[in-house]
GROMACS .gro file of C-alpha atoms in nm:
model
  408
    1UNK     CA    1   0.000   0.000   0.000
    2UNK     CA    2   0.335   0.240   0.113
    3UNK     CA    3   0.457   0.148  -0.250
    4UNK     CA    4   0.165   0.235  -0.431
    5UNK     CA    5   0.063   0.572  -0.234
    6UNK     CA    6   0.465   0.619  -0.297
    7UNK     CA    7   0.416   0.599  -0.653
    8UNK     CA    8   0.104   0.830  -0.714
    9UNK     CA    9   0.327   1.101  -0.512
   10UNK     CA   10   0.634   1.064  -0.775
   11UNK     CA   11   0.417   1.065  -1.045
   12UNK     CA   12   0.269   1.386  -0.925
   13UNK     CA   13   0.582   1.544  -0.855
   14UNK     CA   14   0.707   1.461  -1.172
   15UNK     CA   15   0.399   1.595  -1.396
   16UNK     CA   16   0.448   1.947  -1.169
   17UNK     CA   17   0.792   1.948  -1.255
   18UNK     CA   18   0.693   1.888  -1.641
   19UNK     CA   19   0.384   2.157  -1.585
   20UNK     CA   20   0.634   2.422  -1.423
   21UNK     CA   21   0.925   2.367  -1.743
   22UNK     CA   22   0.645   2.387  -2.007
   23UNK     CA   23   0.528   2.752  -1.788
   24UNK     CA   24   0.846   2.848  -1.820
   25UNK     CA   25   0.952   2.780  -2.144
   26UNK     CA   26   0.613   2.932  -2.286
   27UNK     CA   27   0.702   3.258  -2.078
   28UNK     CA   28   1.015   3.269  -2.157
   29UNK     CA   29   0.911   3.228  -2.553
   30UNK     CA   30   0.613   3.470  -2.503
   31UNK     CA   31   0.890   3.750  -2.321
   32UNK     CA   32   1.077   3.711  -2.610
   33UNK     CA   33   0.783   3.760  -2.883
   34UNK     CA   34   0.747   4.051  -2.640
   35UNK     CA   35   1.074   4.167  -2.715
   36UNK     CA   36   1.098   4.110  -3.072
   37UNK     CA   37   0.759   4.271  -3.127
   38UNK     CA   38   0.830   4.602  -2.944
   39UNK     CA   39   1.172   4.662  -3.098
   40UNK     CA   40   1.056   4.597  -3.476
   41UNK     CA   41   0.713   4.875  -3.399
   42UNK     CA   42   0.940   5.145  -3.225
   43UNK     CA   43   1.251   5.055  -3.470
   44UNK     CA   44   1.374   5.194  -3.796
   45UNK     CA   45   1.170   5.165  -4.105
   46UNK     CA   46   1.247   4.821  -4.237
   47UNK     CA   47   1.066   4.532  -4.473
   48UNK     CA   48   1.088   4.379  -4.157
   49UNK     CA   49   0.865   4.587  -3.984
   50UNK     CA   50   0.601   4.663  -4.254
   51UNK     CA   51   0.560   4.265  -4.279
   52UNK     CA   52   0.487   4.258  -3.895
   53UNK     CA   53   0.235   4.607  -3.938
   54UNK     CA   54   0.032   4.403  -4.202
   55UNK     CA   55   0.062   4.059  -4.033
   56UNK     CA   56  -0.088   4.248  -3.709
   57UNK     CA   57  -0.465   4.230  -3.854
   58UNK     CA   58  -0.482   3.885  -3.792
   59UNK     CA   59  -0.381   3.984  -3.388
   60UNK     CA   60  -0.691   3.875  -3.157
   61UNK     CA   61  -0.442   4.088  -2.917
   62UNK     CA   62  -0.384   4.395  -3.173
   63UNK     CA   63  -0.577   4.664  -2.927
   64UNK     CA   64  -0.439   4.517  -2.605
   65UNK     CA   65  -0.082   4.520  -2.765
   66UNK     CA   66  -0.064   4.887  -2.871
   67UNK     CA   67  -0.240   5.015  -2.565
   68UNK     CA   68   0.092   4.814  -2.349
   69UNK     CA   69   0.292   5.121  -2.454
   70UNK     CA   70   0.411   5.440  -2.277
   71UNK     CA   71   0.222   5.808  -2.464
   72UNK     CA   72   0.555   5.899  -2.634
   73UNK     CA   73   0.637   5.513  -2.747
   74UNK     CA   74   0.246   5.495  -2.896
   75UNK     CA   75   0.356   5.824  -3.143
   76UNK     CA   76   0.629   5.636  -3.214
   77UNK     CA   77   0.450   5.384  -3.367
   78UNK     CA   78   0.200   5.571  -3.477
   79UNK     CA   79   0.442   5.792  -3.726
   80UNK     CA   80   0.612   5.460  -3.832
   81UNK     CA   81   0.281   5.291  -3.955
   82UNK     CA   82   0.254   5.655  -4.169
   83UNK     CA   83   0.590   5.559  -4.367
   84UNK     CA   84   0.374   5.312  -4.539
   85UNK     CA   85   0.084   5.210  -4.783
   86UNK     CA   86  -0.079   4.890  -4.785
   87UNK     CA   87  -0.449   4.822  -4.731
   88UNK     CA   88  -0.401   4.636  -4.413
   89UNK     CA   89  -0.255   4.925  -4.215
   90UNK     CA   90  -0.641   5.057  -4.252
   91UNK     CA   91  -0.751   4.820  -3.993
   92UNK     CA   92  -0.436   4.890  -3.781
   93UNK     CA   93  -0.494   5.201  -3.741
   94UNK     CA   94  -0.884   5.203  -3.691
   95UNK     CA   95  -0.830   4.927  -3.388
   96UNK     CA   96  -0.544   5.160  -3.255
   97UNK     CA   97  -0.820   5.472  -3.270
   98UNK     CA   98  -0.998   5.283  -2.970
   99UNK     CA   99  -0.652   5.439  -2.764
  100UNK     CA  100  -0.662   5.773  -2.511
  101UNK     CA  101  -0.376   5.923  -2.596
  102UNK     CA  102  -0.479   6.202  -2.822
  103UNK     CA  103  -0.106   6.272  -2.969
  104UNK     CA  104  -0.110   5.911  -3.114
  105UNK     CA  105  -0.509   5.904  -3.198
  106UNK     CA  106  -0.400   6.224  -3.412
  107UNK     CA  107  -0.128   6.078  -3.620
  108UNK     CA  108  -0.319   5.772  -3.638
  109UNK     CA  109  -0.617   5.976  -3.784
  110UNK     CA  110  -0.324   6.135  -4.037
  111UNK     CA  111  -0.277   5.790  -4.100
  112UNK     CA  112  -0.630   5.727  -4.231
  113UNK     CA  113  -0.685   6.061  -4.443
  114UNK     CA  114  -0.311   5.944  -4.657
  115UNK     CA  115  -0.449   5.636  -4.724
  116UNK     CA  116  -0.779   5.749  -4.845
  117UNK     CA  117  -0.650   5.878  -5.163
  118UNK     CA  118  -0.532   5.527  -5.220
  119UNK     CA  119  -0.796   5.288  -5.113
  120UNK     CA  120  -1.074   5.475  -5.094
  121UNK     CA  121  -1.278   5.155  -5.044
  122UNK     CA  122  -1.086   4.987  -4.767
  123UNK     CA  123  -1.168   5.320  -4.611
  124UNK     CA  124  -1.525   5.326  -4.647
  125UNK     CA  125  -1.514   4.976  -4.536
  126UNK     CA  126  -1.464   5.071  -4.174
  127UNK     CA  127  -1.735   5.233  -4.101
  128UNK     CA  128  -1.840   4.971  -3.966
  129UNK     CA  129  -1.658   5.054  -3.643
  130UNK     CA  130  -1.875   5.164  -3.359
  131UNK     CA  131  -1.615   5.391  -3.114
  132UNK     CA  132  -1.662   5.748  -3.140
  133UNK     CA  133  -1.272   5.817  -3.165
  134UNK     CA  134  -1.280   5.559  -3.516
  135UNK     CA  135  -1.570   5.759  -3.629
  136UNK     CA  136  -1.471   6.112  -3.627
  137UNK     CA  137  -1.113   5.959  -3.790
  138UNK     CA  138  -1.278   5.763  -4.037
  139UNK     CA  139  -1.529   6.030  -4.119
  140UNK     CA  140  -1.265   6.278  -4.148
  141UNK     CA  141  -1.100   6.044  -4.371
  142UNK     CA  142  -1.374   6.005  -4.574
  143UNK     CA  143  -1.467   6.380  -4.620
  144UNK     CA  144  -1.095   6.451  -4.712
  145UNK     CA  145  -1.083   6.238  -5.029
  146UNK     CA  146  -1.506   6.290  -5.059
  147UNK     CA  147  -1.516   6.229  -5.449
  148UNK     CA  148  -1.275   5.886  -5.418
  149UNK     CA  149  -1.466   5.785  -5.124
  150UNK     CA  150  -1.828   5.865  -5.185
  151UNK     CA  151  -1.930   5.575  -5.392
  152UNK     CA  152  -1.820   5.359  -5.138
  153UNK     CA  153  -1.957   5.521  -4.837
  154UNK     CA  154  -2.281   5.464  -5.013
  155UNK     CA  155  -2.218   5.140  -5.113
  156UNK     CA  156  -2.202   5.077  -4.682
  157UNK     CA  157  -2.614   5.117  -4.678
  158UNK     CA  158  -2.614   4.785  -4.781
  159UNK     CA  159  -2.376   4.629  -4.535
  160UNK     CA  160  -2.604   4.601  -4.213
  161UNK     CA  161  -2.315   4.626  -3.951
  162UNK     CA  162  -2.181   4.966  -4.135
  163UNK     CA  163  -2.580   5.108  -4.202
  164UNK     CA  164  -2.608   5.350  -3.914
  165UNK     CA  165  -2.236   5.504  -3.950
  166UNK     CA  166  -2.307   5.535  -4.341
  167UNK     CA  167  -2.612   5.739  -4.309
  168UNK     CA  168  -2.484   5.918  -4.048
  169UNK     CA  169  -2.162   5.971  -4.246
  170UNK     CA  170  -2.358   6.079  -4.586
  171UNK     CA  171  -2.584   6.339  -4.367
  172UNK     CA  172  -2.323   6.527  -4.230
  173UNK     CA  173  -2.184   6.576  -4.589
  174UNK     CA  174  -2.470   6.740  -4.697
  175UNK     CA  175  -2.673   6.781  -5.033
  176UNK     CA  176  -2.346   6.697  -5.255
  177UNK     CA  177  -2.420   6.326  -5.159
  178UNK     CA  178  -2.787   6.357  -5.246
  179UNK     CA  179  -2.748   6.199  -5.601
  180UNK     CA  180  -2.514   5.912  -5.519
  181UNK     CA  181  -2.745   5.793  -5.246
  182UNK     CA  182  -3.036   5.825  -5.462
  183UNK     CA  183  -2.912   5.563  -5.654
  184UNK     CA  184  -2.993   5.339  -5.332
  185UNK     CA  185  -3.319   5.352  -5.364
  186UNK     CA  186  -3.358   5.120  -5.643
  187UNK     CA  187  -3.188   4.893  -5.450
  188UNK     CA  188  -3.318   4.500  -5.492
  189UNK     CA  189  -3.227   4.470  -5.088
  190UNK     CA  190  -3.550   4.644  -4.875
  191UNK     CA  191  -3.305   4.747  -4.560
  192UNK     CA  192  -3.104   4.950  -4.821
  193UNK     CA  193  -3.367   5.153  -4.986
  194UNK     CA  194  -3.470   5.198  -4.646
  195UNK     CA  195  -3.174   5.304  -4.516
  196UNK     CA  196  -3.133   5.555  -4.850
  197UNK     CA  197  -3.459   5.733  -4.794
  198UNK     CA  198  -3.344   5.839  -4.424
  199UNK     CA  199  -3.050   5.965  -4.527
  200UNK     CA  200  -3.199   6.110  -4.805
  201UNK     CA  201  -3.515   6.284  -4.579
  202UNK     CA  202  -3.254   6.366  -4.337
  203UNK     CA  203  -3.032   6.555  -4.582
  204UNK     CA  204  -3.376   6.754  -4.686
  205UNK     CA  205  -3.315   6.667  -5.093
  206UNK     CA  206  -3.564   6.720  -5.258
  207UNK     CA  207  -3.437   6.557  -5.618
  208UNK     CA  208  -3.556   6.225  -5.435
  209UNK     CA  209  -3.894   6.271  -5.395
  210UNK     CA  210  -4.062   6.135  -5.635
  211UNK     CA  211  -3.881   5.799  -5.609
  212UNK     CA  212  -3.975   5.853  -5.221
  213UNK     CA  213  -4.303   5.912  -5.340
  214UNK     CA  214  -4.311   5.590  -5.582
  215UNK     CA  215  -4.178   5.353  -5.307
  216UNK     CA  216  -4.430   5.501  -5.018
  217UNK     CA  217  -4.707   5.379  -5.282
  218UNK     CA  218  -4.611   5.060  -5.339
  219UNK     CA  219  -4.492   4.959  -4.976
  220UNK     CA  220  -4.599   4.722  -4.743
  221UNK     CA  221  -4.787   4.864  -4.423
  222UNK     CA  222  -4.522   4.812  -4.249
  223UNK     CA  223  -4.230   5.028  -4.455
  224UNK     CA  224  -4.475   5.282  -4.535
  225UNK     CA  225  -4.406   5.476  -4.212
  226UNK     CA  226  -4.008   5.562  -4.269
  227UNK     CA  227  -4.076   5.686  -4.654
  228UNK     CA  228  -4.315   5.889  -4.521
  229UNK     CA  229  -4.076   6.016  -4.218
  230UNK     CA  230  -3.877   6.094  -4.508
  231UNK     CA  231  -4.097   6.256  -4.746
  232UNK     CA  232  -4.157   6.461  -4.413
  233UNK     CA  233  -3.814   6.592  -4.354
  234UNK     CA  234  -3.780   6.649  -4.731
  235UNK     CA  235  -4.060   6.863  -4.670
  236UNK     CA  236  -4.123   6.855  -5.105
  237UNK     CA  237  -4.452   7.045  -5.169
  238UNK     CA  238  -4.556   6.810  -5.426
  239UNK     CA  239  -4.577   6.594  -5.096
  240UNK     CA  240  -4.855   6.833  -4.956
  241UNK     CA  241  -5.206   6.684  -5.083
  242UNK     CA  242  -5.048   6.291  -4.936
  243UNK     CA  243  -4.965   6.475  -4.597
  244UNK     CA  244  -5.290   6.644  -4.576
  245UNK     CA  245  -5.457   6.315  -4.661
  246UNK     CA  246  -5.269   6.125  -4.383
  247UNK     CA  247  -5.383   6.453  -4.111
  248UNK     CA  248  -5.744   6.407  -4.227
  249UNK     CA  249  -5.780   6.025  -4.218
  250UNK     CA  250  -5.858   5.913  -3.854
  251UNK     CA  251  -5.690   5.616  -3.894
  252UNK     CA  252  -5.356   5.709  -3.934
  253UNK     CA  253  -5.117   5.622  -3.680
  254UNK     CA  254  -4.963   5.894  -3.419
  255UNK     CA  255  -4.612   5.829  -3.608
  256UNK     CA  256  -4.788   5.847  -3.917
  257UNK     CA  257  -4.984   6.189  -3.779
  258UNK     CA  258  -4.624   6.386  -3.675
  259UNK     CA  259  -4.465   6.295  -3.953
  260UNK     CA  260  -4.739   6.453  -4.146
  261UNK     CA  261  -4.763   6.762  -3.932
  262UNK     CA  262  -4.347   6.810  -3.970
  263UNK     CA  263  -4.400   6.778  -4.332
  264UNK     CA  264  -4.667   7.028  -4.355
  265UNK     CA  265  -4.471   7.247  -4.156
  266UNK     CA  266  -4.122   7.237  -4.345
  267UNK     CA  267  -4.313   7.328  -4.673
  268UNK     CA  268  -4.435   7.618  -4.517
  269UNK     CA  269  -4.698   7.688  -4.804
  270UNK     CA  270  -4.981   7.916  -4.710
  271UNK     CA  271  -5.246   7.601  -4.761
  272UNK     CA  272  -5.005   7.401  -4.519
  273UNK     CA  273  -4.991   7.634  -4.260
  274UNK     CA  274  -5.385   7.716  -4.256
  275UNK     CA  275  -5.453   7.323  -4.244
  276UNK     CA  276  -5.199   7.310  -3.913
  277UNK     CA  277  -5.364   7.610  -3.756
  278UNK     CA  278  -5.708   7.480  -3.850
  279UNK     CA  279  -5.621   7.126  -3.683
  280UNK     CA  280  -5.466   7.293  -3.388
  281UNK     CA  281  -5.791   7.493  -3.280
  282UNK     CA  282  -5.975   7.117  -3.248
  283UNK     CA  283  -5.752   7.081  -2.927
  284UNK     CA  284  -5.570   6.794  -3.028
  285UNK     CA  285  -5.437   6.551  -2.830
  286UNK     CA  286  -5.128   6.592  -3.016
  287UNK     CA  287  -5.118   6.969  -3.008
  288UNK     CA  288  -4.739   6.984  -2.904
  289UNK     CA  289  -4.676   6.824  -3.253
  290UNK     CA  290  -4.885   7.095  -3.413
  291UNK     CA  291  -4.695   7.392  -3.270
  292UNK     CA  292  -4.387   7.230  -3.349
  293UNK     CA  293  -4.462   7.224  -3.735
  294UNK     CA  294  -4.544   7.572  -3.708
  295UNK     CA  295  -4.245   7.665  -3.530
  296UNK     CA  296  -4.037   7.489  -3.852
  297UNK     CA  297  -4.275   7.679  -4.090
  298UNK     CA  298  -4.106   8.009  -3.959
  299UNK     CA  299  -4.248   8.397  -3.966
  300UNK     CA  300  -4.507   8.244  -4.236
  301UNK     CA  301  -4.711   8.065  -3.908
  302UNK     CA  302  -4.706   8.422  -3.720
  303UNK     CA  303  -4.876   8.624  -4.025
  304UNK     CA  304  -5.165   8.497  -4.008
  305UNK     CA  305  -5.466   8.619  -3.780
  306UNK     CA  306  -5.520   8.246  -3.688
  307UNK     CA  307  -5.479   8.097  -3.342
  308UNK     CA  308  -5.519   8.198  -2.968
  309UNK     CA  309  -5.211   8.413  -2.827
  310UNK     CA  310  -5.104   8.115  -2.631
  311UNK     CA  311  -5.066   7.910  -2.896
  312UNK     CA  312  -4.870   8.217  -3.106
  313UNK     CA  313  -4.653   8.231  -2.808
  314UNK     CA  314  -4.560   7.867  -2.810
  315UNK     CA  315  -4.516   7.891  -3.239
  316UNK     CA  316  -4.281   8.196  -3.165
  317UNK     CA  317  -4.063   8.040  -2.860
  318UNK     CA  318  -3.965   7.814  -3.152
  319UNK     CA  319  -3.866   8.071  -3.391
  320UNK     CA  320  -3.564   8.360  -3.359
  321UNK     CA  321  -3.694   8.596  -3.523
  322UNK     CA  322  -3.759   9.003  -3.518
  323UNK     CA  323  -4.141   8.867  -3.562
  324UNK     CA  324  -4.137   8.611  -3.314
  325UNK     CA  325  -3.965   8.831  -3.099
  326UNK     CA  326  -4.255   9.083  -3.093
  327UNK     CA  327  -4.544   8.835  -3.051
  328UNK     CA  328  -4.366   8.699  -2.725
  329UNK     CA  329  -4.299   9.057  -2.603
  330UNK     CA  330  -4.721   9.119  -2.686
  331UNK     CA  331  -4.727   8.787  -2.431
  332UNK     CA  332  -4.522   8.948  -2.189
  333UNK     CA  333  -4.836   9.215  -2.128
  334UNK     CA  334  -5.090   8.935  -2.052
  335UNK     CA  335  -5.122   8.810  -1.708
  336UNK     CA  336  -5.185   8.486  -1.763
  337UNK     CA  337  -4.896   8.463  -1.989
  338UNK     CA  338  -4.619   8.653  -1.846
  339UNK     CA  339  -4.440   8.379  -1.690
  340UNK     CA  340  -4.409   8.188  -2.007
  341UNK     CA  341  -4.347   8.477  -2.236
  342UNK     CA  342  -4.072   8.519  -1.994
  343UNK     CA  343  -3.945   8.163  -2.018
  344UNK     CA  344  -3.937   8.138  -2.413
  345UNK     CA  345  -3.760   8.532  -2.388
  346UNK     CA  346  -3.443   8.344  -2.299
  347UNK     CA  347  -3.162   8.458  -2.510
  348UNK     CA  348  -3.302   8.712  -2.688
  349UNK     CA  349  -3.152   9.086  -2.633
  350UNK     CA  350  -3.453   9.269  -2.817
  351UNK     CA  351  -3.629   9.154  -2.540
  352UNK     CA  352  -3.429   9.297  -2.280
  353UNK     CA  353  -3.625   9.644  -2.235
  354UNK     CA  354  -3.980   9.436  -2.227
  355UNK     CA  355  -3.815   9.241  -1.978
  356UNK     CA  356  -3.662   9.503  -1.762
  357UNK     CA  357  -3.982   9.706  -1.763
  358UNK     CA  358  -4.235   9.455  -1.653
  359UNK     CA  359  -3.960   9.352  -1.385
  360UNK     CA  360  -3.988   9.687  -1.266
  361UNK     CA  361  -4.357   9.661  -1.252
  362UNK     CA  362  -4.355   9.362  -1.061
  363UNK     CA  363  -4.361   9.337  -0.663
  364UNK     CA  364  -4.133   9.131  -0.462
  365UNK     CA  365  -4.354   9.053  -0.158
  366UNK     CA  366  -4.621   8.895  -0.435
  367UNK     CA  367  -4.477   8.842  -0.780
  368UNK     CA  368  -4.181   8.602  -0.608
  369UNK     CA  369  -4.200   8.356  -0.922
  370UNK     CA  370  -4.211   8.590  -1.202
  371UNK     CA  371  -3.964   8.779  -1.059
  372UNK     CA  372  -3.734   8.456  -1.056
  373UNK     CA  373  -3.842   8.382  -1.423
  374UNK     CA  374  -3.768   8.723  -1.559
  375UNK     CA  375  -3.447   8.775  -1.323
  376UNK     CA  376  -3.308   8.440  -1.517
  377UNK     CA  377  -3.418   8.519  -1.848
  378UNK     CA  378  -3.224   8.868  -1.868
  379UNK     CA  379  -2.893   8.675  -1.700
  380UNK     CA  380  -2.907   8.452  -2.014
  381UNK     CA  381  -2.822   8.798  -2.253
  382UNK     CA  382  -2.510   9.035  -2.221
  383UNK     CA  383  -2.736   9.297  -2.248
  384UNK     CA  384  -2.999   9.176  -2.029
  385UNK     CA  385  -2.672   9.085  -1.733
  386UNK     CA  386  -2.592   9.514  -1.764
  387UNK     CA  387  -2.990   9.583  -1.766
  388UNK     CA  388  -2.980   9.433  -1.420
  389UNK     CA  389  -2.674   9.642  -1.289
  390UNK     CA  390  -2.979   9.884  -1.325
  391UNK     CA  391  -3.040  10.155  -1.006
  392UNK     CA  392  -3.413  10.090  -1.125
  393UNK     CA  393  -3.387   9.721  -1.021
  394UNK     CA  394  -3.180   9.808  -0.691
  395UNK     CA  395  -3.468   9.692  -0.478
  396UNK     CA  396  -3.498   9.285  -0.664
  397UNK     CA  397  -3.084   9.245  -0.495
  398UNK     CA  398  -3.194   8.924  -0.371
  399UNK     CA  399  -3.332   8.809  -0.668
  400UNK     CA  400  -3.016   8.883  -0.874
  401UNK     CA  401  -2.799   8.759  -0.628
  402UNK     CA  402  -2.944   8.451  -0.581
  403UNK     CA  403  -2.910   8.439  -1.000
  404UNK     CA  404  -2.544   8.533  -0.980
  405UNK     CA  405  -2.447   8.243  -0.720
  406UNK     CA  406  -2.603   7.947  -0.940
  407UNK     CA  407  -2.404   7.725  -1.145
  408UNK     CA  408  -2.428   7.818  -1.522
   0.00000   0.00000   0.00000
């Protein structure tokens, strides 16, 4: 029995002895990987280390491995990836973006915009990258070689794990990629022509409408909300008779109803704004939605005779304007409005002598709230912050004092 429990323990002793040289061996191998590694990145430009920079895509470790360096070391490698074009050091350097260290994330973004003029595509193809450090690189990147690129960046509404950072991408570069993604809409895949008609409403171009217009007809139920969304923030008056139809069918959907309502209100036609005004005084349910559109409809809501002066007030707080301007400061007179007209007043110097006036009128063992309102409204201007240095205003102190001390 001593012989065999004997045994067992040699046996045991002898796999931790083979267990503790394999350790070993595999850290010593993996120190000197380690070692090789770091001195071909931060080394001389070489063959050698170009072959390791485009061998490093296939790296499960690629982030982790950059991110082992010291600020300075990460520029270092940074500028030595620049010496060189190859497709492959796209992906290097749009994993690397994911780093802090904004020195390195700059260079790295250099990197990027180089390359674009060459391979415009490979480009394009990471925008499928999620962190907000790759996209403002790979956008920039994008923008700087727009014409090379643009095809490409289209071409990304079709690949599903790209969409959102395409259309994003193609709205902030405004009309000048309105054709190109037009193109998309005659797409055979549904998810792309989708995708092209919100970037496409979003940009506001108007060229697209009718194929808008062509696909919202023949949709299914279900896809005939987002090319009407669209058709809504295209805001195309040849739109206006469908988006009065949709307003005056009971049926329609709330989506369905403020899409409608925004589209009414960014074509801004006379008809438009008399059929929002009109639906507005049957106290909808959705009335916020209603003095929204005529907010985006602009001075063209406020000259008309139509609506209650609450409602004007609300249509004007979302409009800077000289017009809008005086229909609040009208507001300001009216008891029951004061306190808003002083809310929506915020940031508007014209305002400042209405403001300072009715202040003056007010009294500070009654009028405690409007007081507040009106004291924080003329803080918000330059000219309304020297209105309140006033000798007039001496005896509201502890109002403005109390302003001065809060955070801004």
């Amino acid at each position: 029995m001593a012989g065999k429990v004997s045994g067992r323990i040699k046996r045991a002793i002898s796999s931790s002895l083979i267990l503790f040289c394999v350790a070993g061996l595999l850290a010593a191998s993996n120190a000197y990987f380690q070692n090789r590694d770091r001195g071909l990145v931060l080394g001389p430009k070489s063959d050698a280390q170009l072959q390791f920079f485009v061998d490093a895509v296939d790296r499960p470790d690629l982030a982790a491995f950059y991110k082992r360096f010291r600020p300075n070391e990460k520029l270092k490698i940074a500028r030595n990836l620049h010496q060189y074009q190859n497709p492959r050091l796209i992906k290097v350097a749009a994993t690397w973006l994911t780093d802090f260290d904004p020195q390195a994330r700059e260079e790295l973004g250099k990197v990027l915009m180089d390359l674009s003029e060459i391979y415009p595509k490979e480009v394009a193809d990471e925008l499928t990258n999620g962190g907000g450090f790759q996209k403002i690189a790979i956008f920039a990147a994008l923008r700087k070689s727009f014409a090379k690129t643009l095809p490409y960046a289209v071409a990304q509404l079709a690949n599903a794990p790209a969409r959102s950072n395409a259309v994003e991408y193609l709205v902030g570069s405004g009309t000048r990629a309105g054709h190109a993604v037009t193109r998309m809409l005659s797409d055979k895949d549904r998810e792309t022509r989708l995708a092209g008609a919100d970037a496409l409403g979003k940009l506001g171009f108007r060229p697209a409408g009718d194929k808008i217009r062509e696909l919202y007809g023949a949709a299914d139920t279900a896809d005939k909300s987002p090319y009407l969304a669209a058709l809504a923030n295209i805001g195309d008056p040849q739109s206006e008779t469908l988006l009065k139809a949709i307003l005056a069918d009971s049926g329609s959907s709330s989506q369905d109803r403020s899409s409608a309502i925004l589209g009414l209100g960014r074509i801004g036609s006379k008809a438009s704004i008399q059929a929002l005004w009109k639906e507005l005084s049957q106290a909808p349910l959705d009335r916020g939605a209603f003095l929204e559109g005529l907010s985006v409809a602009g001075d063209l809501s406020l000259q008309t005779e139509s609506g209650s002066l609450a409602d004007r007030l609300e249509v004007a707080g979302g409009i800077k304007s000289t017009l809008a301007d005086r229909v609040i400061q009208s507001s300001l007179e009216s008891p029951l409005l004061t306190d808003r007209a002083a809310e929506l007043s915020d940031g508007r110097p014209s305002l400042v002598p209405a403001l300072s006036r009715k202040l003056a009128a007010l009294d500070p063992s009654k009028d405690g709230k409007s007081i507040e309102l009106i004291v924080s409204t003329l803080a918000s201007t330059d000219e309304g912050l020297a209105a309140l240095k006033s000798p007039s205003l001496a005896r509201f102190k502890g109002f403005i004092e109390r302003e001065r001390s809060q955070p801004r």
